[in-house]
Amino acid sequence: MKVKIKQWHAVAMWRWDMPEDEVCGICRVQFDGTCPTCKFPGDDCTLLIGKCGHSFHMHCLLTWIQQESSKGLCPMCRQKFEWKQAGEKDQQAT
Amino acid sequence: MFTAKRLAKAKQKLPPGIELVKADDFREWQVDIQVLDDNPLYNNQVFRLSFIFSDNYPIESPEVTFINVPPSSDAAPSSSQSQPQTSQPPTPFPGRPIPIHPHIYSNGIICLDLLGTAGWSPVQSVESVCMSIQSMLTGNSKNERPQGDEQFCQSMGVRGPNGWSGWRSGGTGRGLKDVRFAYDDDTV
């Protein structure tokens, strides 16, 4: 029997590569959800993964970092917050 | 924008000794707290904290102070102090005094670094702040007010409906945000 595909729809699902129940420490929403200012999760409401090991919604963290009082520090550990660039490997993978 | 969503999550279960008494809106919450050990200074007493949130919470710190609620004879909601005495008239509301502590002024203002601009972090929450204050009380053995309590209270004036916001928003005296505390005591 010969099958001829005339049309097809590809469907894909995605999620951030983060433990499912982890929440953003600033807004307390799951990483797969959006920050409080966004409507749709995804590339427009991305995450920032800190070199210190703490991650946040990008918008949440930037709102914090823009405060003078934040002094550019991670809200969790108060080290200078520096985020990993896309594709940067986790140095201390466990 | 942040405030409402963040606070809605905080209403879930609170740790022992911490009880939400008013959370009708996202502007002011009131919480009753008690120490969990038998520190004789605070034993069997309940204190009331007021949290005033700005629209920018949790990026900005809330204003957290103790508030004094006078005892009353009429049956006000008397929290978890339920004695096993049944069919008695409800126990009169014992009031909520300002706890005595070398970092708590008699007007209820608390000198605690994490409540100030420099010490606040947006990962703090109502729950974590309450627990810090609980442990601040638990760890104290000094039955005294901060130095210069009287002058400080005078300079702060009277607490308005928007808290200790001071002259900037229609109150009297200076605002709490204008106060520079020196957090010099690591022992308490």
mmCIF file of C-alpha atoms in Angstrom:
data_model
loop_
_atom_site.group_PDB
_atom_site.id
_atom_site.type_symbol
_atom_site.label_atom_id
_atom_site.label_comp_id
_atom_site.label_asym_id
_atom_site.label_seq_id
_atom_site.Cartn_x
_atom_site.Cartn_y
_atom_site.Cartn_z
ATOM 1 C CA MET A 1 0.000 0.000 0.000
ATOM 2 C CA LYS A 2 1.251 3.412 -0.824
ATOM 3 C CA VAL A 3 0.521 6.362 1.419
ATOM 4 C CA LYS A 4 0.733 9.818 0.079
ATOM 5 C CA ILE A 5 0.955 12.623 2.632
ATOM 6 C CA LYS A 6 -0.894 15.597 1.314
ATOM 7 C CA GLN A 7 -0.695 17.864 4.312
ATOM 8 C CA TRP A 8 0.636 17.781 7.837
ATOM 9 C CA HIS A 9 0.665 19.910 10.963
ATOM 10 C CA ALA A 10 3.647 19.718 13.276
ATOM 11 C CA VAL A 11 2.916 20.225 16.942
ATOM 12 C CA ALA A 12 5.570 20.812 19.558
ATOM 13 C CA MET A 13 5.639 21.524 23.245
ATOM 14 C CA TRP A 14 8.292 23.344 25.151
ATOM 15 C CA ARG A 15 9.178 24.161 28.710
ATOM 16 C CA TRP A 16 12.111 25.781 30.403
ATOM 17 C CA ASP A 17 14.788 23.367 31.450
ATOM 18 C CA MET A 18 14.047 23.943 35.121
ATOM 19 C CA PRO A 19 12.596 21.796 37.907
ATOM 20 C CA GLU A 20 8.858 21.913 37.406
ATOM 21 C CA ASP A 21 7.859 23.228 40.814
ATOM 22 C CA GLU A 22 10.462 25.956 41.031
ATOM 23 C CA VAL A 23 9.171 29.484 41.253
ATOM 24 C CA CYS A 24 10.693 32.862 40.618
ATOM 25 C CA GLY A 25 11.740 34.156 44.038
ATOM 26 C CA ILE A 26 10.557 37.652 43.215
ATOM 27 C CA CYS A 27 7.023 37.099 41.898
ATOM 28 C CA ARG A 28 6.528 33.515 43.201
ATOM 29 C CA VAL A 29 5.126 32.349 39.899
ATOM 30 C CA GLN A 30 6.460 29.162 38.330
ATOM 31 C CA PHE A 31 9.152 29.653 35.771
ATOM 32 C CA ASP A 32 6.907 28.168 33.113
ATOM 33 C CA GLY A 33 4.404 30.906 33.815
ATOM 34 C CA THR A 34 5.003 34.529 33.044
ATOM 35 C CA CYS A 35 6.148 37.367 35.206
ATOM 36 C CA PRO A 36 3.278 39.561 36.460
ATOM 37 C CA THR A 37 3.598 42.011 33.578
ATOM 38 C CA CYS A 38 3.424 39.527 30.696
ATOM 39 C CA LYS A 39 0.560 37.559 29.181
ATOM 40 C CA PHE A 40 2.392 34.812 27.333
ATOM 41 C CA PRO A 41 5.310 32.704 28.487
ATOM 42 C CA GLY A 42 8.184 32.108 26.144
ATOM 43 C CA ASP A 43 10.822 34.147 24.419
ATOM 44 C CA ASP A 44 9.176 37.439 25.344
ATOM 45 C CA CYS A 45 9.274 36.609 29.030
ATOM 46 C CA THR A 46 12.443 34.689 29.395
ATOM 47 C CA LEU A 47 14.500 33.623 32.400
ATOM 48 C CA LEU A 48 17.831 34.832 33.616
ATOM 49 C CA ILE A 49 20.048 32.155 35.063
ATOM 50 C CA GLY A 50 22.515 33.667 37.488
ATOM 51 C CA LYS A 51 26.091 32.532 37.736
ATOM 52 C CA CYS A 52 25.455 32.338 41.466
ATOM 53 C CA GLY A 53 22.898 29.602 40.808
ATOM 54 C CA HIS A 54 19.739 31.676 41.316
ATOM 55 C CA SER A 55 17.283 32.261 38.523
ATOM 56 C CA PHE A 56 14.424 34.685 38.015
ATOM 57 C CA HIS A 57 12.055 35.871 35.333
ATOM 58 C CA MET A 58 14.054 38.374 33.331
ATOM 59 C CA HIS A 59 11.486 41.131 33.843
ATOM 60 C CA CYS A 60 11.324 40.560 37.585
ATOM 61 C CA LEU A 61 15.082 40.613 37.965
ATOM 62 C CA LEU A 62 15.538 43.669 35.756
ATOM 63 C CA THR A 63 12.912 45.582 37.722
ATOM 64 C CA TRP A 64 14.912 44.812 40.829
ATOM 65 C CA ILE A 65 18.326 45.563 39.327
ATOM 66 C CA GLN A 66 17.066 48.936 38.084
ATOM 67 C CA GLN A 67 16.461 49.945 41.686
ATOM 68 C CA GLU A 68 19.396 51.861 43.001
ATOM 69 C CA SER A 69 19.062 50.065 46.302
ATOM 70 C CA SER A 70 19.637 46.680 44.692
ATOM 71 C CA LYS A 71 23.276 47.594 44.060
ATOM 72 C CA GLY A 72 23.175 45.011 41.308
ATOM 73 C CA LEU A 73 23.024 42.160 43.791
ATOM 74 C CA CYS A 74 21.211 38.835 43.584
ATOM 75 C CA PRO A 75 18.097 39.026 45.797
ATOM 76 C CA MET A 76 18.839 35.558 47.130
ATOM 77 C CA CYS A 77 22.527 35.540 47.993
ATOM 78 C CA ARG A 78 23.552 39.176 47.604
ATOM 79 C CA GLN A 79 26.435 38.403 45.334
ATOM 80 C CA LYS A 80 26.780 40.523 42.237
ATOM 81 C CA PHE A 81 24.134 39.225 39.854
ATOM 82 C CA GLU A 82 25.651 38.103 36.581
ATOM 83 C CA TRP A 83 23.685 35.955 34.230
ATOM 84 C CA LYS A 84 24.826 33.202 31.955
ATOM 85 C CA GLN A 85 24.721 33.839 28.254
ATOM 86 C CA ALA A 86 22.628 31.550 26.072
ATOM 87 C CA GLY A 87 24.347 28.259 25.516
ATOM 88 C CA GLU A 88 26.774 28.750 28.357
ATOM 89 C CA LYS A 89 27.284 25.429 30.057
ATOM 90 C CA ASP A 90 26.654 24.990 33.716
ATOM 91 C CA GLN A 91 30.110 24.743 35.234
ATOM 92 C CA GLN A 92 29.103 22.944 38.386
ATOM 93 C CA ALA A 93 26.554 20.588 36.938
ATOM 94 C CA THR A 94 25.517 18.163 39.610
ATOM 95 C CA MET B 1 1.424 45.415 39.177
ATOM 96 C CA PHE B 2 3.362 42.941 41.274
ATOM 97 C CA THR B 3 1.667 43.479 44.566
ATOM 98 C CA ALA B 4 -1.695 41.815 44.147
ATOM 99 C CA LYS B 5 -0.464 38.598 42.638
ATOM 100 C CA ARG B 6 2.422 38.230 45.026
ATOM 101 C CA LEU B 7 0.278 38.855 48.087
ATOM 102 C CA ALA B 8 -2.486 36.532 46.999
ATOM 103 C CA LYS B 9 0.007 33.708 47.254
ATOM 104 C CA ALA B 10 1.046 34.710 50.745
ATOM 105 C CA LYS B 11 -2.397 34.075 52.219
ATOM 106 C CA GLN B 12 -1.739 30.383 52.138
ATOM 107 C CA LYS B 13 -0.711 28.657 55.320
ATOM 108 C CA LEU B 14 1.382 30.697 57.721
ATOM 109 C CA PRO B 15 3.826 29.245 60.266
ATOM 110 C CA PRO B 16 2.917 28.854 63.969
ATOM 111 C CA GLY B 17 2.611 32.013 66.020
ATOM 112 C CA ILE B 18 1.732 34.069 62.955
ATOM 113 C CA GLU B 19 -1.880 34.825 62.150
ATOM 114 C CA LEU B 20 -3.388 37.045 59.513
ATOM 115 C CA VAL B 21 -6.039 39.295 61.051
ATOM 116 C CA LYS B 22 -6.693 41.727 58.215
ATOM 117 C CA ALA B 23 -5.978 41.253 54.547
ATOM 118 C CA ASP B 24 -8.978 42.744 52.770
ATOM 119 C CA ASP B 25 -6.918 44.580 50.231
ATOM 120 C CA PHE B 26 -3.392 44.777 48.954
ATOM 121 C CA ARG B 27 -2.612 48.033 50.686
ATOM 122 C CA GLU B 28 -2.467 47.148 54.348
ATOM 123 C CA TRP B 29 -2.344 43.808 56.110
ATOM 124 C CA GLN B 30 -2.336 43.169 59.811
ATOM 125 C CA VAL B 31 -0.757 40.149 61.370
ATOM 126 C CA ASP B 32 -0.756 38.959 64.981
ATOM 127 C CA ILE B 33 2.475 37.412 66.139
ATOM 128 C CA GLN B 34 3.576 35.579 69.252
ATOM 129 C CA VAL B 35 6.873 34.155 70.380
ATOM 130 C CA LEU B 36 7.019 30.398 70.379
ATOM 131 C CA ASP B 37 9.315 29.920 73.351
ATOM 132 C CA ASP B 38 8.781 31.002 76.946
ATOM 133 C CA ASN B 39 10.752 34.225 76.880
ATOM 134 C CA PRO B 40 9.355 35.912 80.006
ATOM 135 C CA LEU B 41 9.324 39.302 78.281
ATOM 136 C CA TYR B 42 6.739 38.247 75.731
ATOM 137 C CA ASN B 43 5.234 35.113 77.153
ATOM 138 C CA ASN B 44 1.485 34.811 76.551
ATOM 139 C CA GLN B 45 1.349 38.119 74.758
ATOM 140 C CA VAL B 46 0.165 38.784 71.249
ATOM 141 C CA PHE B 47 1.442 41.687 69.195
ATOM 142 C CA ARG B 48 0.046 43.195 66.037
ATOM 143 C CA LEU B 49 2.108 44.094 63.016
ATOM 144 C CA SER B 50 0.938 46.345 60.235
ATOM 145 C CA PHE B 51 2.294 45.838 56.722
ATOM 146 C CA ILE B 52 1.756 48.668 54.277
ATOM 147 C CA PHE B 53 2.557 47.770 50.697
ATOM 148 C CA SER B 54 3.405 50.080 47.861
ATOM 149 C CA ASP B 55 2.396 49.288 44.289
ATOM 150 C CA ASN B 56 5.954 48.244 43.776
ATOM 151 C CA TYR B 57 6.015 45.465 46.371
ATOM 152 C CA PRO B 58 8.048 43.226 46.539
ATOM 153 C CA ILE B 59 10.607 45.304 44.664
ATOM 154 C CA GLU B 60 10.179 47.939 47.363
ATOM 155 C CA SER B 61 10.056 46.995 51.019
ATOM 156 C CA PRO B 62 6.713 47.184 52.817
ATOM 157 C CA GLU B 63 6.399 49.464 55.806
ATOM 158 C CA VAL B 64 6.310 47.093 58.774
ATOM 159 C CA THR B 65 5.573 48.438 62.239
ATOM 160 C CA PHE B 66 3.891 47.274 65.397
ATOM 161 C CA ILE B 67 0.581 48.903 66.142
ATOM 162 C CA ASN B 68 -0.973 49.396 69.533
ATOM 163 C CA VAL B 69 -4.524 48.141 69.910
ATOM 164 C CA PRO B 70 -6.078 49.021 73.272
ATOM 165 C CA PRO B 71 -7.869 46.267 75.159
ATOM 166 C CA SER B 72 -11.619 46.479 74.971
ATOM 167 C CA SER B 73 -14.464 44.988 76.892
ATOM 168 C CA ASP B 74 -16.613 44.301 73.864
ATOM 169 C CA ALA B 75 -16.055 41.042 72.087
ATOM 170 C CA ALA B 76 -13.478 41.890 69.503
ATOM 171 C CA PRO B 77 -12.005 38.977 67.586
ATOM 172 C CA SER B 78 -9.697 37.339 70.097
ATOM 173 C CA SER B 79 -7.373 35.276 67.961
ATOM 174 C CA SER B 80 -6.138 31.840 68.938
ATOM 175 C CA GLN B 81 -6.325 32.450 72.662
ATOM 176 C CA SER B 82 -9.211 30.066 72.972
ATOM 177 C CA GLN B 83 -9.407 28.747 76.496
ATOM 178 C CA PRO B 84 -11.390 25.565 76.984
ATOM 179 C CA GLN B 85 -14.059 27.417 78.899
ATOM 180 C CA THR B 86 -17.334 26.887 77.137
ATOM 181 C CA SER B 87 -20.590 28.817 77.355
ATOM 182 C CA GLN B 88 -18.769 31.734 78.943
ATOM 183 C CA PRO B 89 -19.099 35.203 77.507
ATOM 184 C CA PRO B 90 -16.264 35.705 74.994
ATOM 185 C CA THR B 91 -13.009 36.644 76.696
ATOM 186 C CA PRO B 92 -12.458 40.381 76.494
ATOM 187 C CA PHE B 93 -9.979 41.369 73.843
ATOM 188 C CA PRO B 94 -6.676 41.698 75.707
ATOM 189 C CA GLY B 95 -5.261 44.368 73.410
ATOM 190 C CA ARG B 96 -2.076 44.406 71.408
ATOM 191 C CA PRO B 97 0.770 46.294 73.091
ATOM 192 C CA ILE B 98 4.045 47.347 71.484
ATOM 193 C CA PRO B 99 6.623 44.742 72.538
ATOM 194 C CA ILE B 100 9.450 46.069 74.643
ATOM 195 C CA HIS B 101 12.757 45.587 72.864
ATOM 196 C CA PRO B 102 15.955 47.625 72.423
ATOM 197 C CA HIS B 103 15.203 47.925 68.696
ATOM 198 C CA ILE B 104 11.500 48.661 68.876
ATOM 199 C CA TYR B 105 10.430 52.226 69.613
ATOM 200 C CA SER B 106 7.399 52.796 71.765
ATOM 201 C CA ASN B 107 5.472 54.093 68.735
ATOM 202 C CA GLY B 108 5.885 50.688 67.116
ATOM 203 C CA ILE B 109 8.652 51.502 64.667
ATOM 204 C CA ILE B 110 11.111 48.667 64.290
ATOM 205 C CA CYS B 111 14.795 49.134 63.644
ATOM 206 C CA LEU B 112 15.638 46.069 61.580
ATOM 207 C CA ASP B 113 17.991 46.150 58.621
ATOM 208 C CA LEU B 114 15.940 43.952 56.320
ATOM 209 C CA LEU B 115 13.057 46.428 56.507
ATOM 210 C CA GLY B 116 15.207 49.310 55.309
ATOM 211 C CA THR B 117 16.020 50.142 51.716
ATOM 212 C CA ALA B 118 19.546 48.853 52.067
ATOM 213 C CA GLY B 119 18.636 45.528 53.626
ATOM 214 C CA TRP B 120 15.444 44.654 51.762
ATOM 215 C CA SER B 121 15.376 41.962 49.112
ATOM 216 C CA PRO B 122 12.391 41.126 46.888
ATOM 217 C CA VAL B 123 12.610 37.479 47.882
ATOM 218 C CA GLN B 124 11.439 38.450 51.356
ATOM 219 C CA SER B 125 7.764 37.949 52.106
ATOM 220 C CA VAL B 126 5.195 38.663 54.773
ATOM 221 C CA GLU B 127 5.964 35.258 56.186
ATOM 222 C CA SER B 128 9.748 35.677 56.231
ATOM 223 C CA VAL B 129 9.517 39.156 57.732
ATOM 224 C CA CYS B 130 7.211 37.899 60.487
ATOM 225 C CA MET B 131 9.595 35.067 61.250
ATOM 226 C CA SER B 132 12.545 37.456 61.463
ATOM 227 C CA ILE B 133 10.638 39.641 63.882
ATOM 228 C CA GLN B 134 9.568 36.595 65.869
ATOM 229 C CA SER B 135 13.167 35.554 66.277
ATOM 230 C CA MET B 136 14.189 39.109 67.074
ATOM 231 C CA LEU B 137 11.789 38.951 70.021
ATOM 232 C CA THR B 138 12.706 35.419 71.011
ATOM 233 C CA GLY B 139 16.399 36.273 71.158
ATOM 234 C CA ASN B 140 15.976 39.350 73.311
ATOM 235 C CA SER B 141 16.549 39.471 77.050
ATOM 236 C CA LYS B 142 16.687 43.238 77.556
ATOM 237 C CA ASN B 143 13.620 44.823 79.011
ATOM 238 C CA GLU B 144 14.285 48.199 77.461
ATOM 239 C CA ARG B 145 13.477 50.616 74.649
ATOM 240 C CA PRO B 146 16.044 51.974 72.196
ATOM 241 C CA GLN B 147 18.203 54.901 73.247
ATOM 242 C CA GLY B 148 16.532 58.218 72.564
ATOM 243 C CA ASP B 149 13.114 56.606 72.300
ATOM 244 C CA GLU B 150 11.241 59.665 73.477
ATOM 245 C CA GLN B 151 12.928 62.128 71.117
ATOM 246 C CA PHE B 152 12.554 59.715 68.223
ATOM 247 C CA CYS B 153 8.852 59.237 68.808
ATOM 248 C CA GLN B 154 8.393 62.984 69.065
ATOM 249 C CA SER B 155 10.189 63.549 65.780
ATOM 250 C CA MET B 156 7.991 60.990 64.026
ATOM 251 C CA GLY B 157 4.721 62.611 64.995
ATOM 252 C CA VAL B 158 1.532 60.616 64.709
ATOM 253 C CA ARG B 159 0.913 57.621 62.505
ATOM 254 C CA GLY B 160 -1.578 58.470 59.773
ATOM 255 C CA PRO B 161 -3.988 56.311 57.761
ATOM 256 C CA ASN B 162 -1.186 55.621 55.312
ATOM 257 C CA GLY B 163 1.229 54.620 58.002
ATOM 258 C CA TRP B 164 4.366 56.521 58.805
ATOM 259 C CA SER B 165 4.430 58.292 55.502
ATOM 260 C CA GLY B 166 5.198 61.688 57.037
ATOM 261 C CA TRP B 167 4.703 65.111 55.575
ATOM 262 C CA ARG B 168 5.294 63.944 52.010
ATOM 263 C CA SER B 169 1.879 62.389 51.805
ATOM 264 C CA GLY B 170 -0.175 64.545 54.084
ATOM 265 C CA GLY B 171 0.977 63.269 57.463
ATOM 266 C CA THR B 172 2.889 65.117 60.107
ATOM 267 C CA GLY B 173 6.509 64.724 61.082
ATOM 268 C CA ARG B 174 9.117 63.104 58.951
ATOM 269 C CA GLY B 175 8.397 59.939 57.029
ATOM 270 C CA LEU B 176 9.799 56.583 58.017
ATOM 271 C CA LYS B 177 11.621 56.416 54.691
ATOM 272 C CA ASP B 178 13.579 59.509 55.705
ATOM 273 C CA VAL B 179 14.887 57.906 58.861
ATOM 274 C CA ARG B 180 18.430 56.631 58.697
ATOM 275 C CA PHE B 181 18.934 53.888 61.185
ATOM 276 C CA ALA B 182 22.393 52.754 62.142
ATOM 277 C CA TYR B 183 22.274 48.984 62.299
ATOM 278 C CA ASP B 184 25.097 48.661 64.737
ATOM 279 C CA ASP B 185 23.940 45.896 67.012
ATOM 280 C CA ASP B 186 24.513 42.388 65.760
ATOM 281 C CA THR B 187 23.709 40.747 69.033
ATOM 282 C CA VAL B 188 19.923 40.980 68.920
#
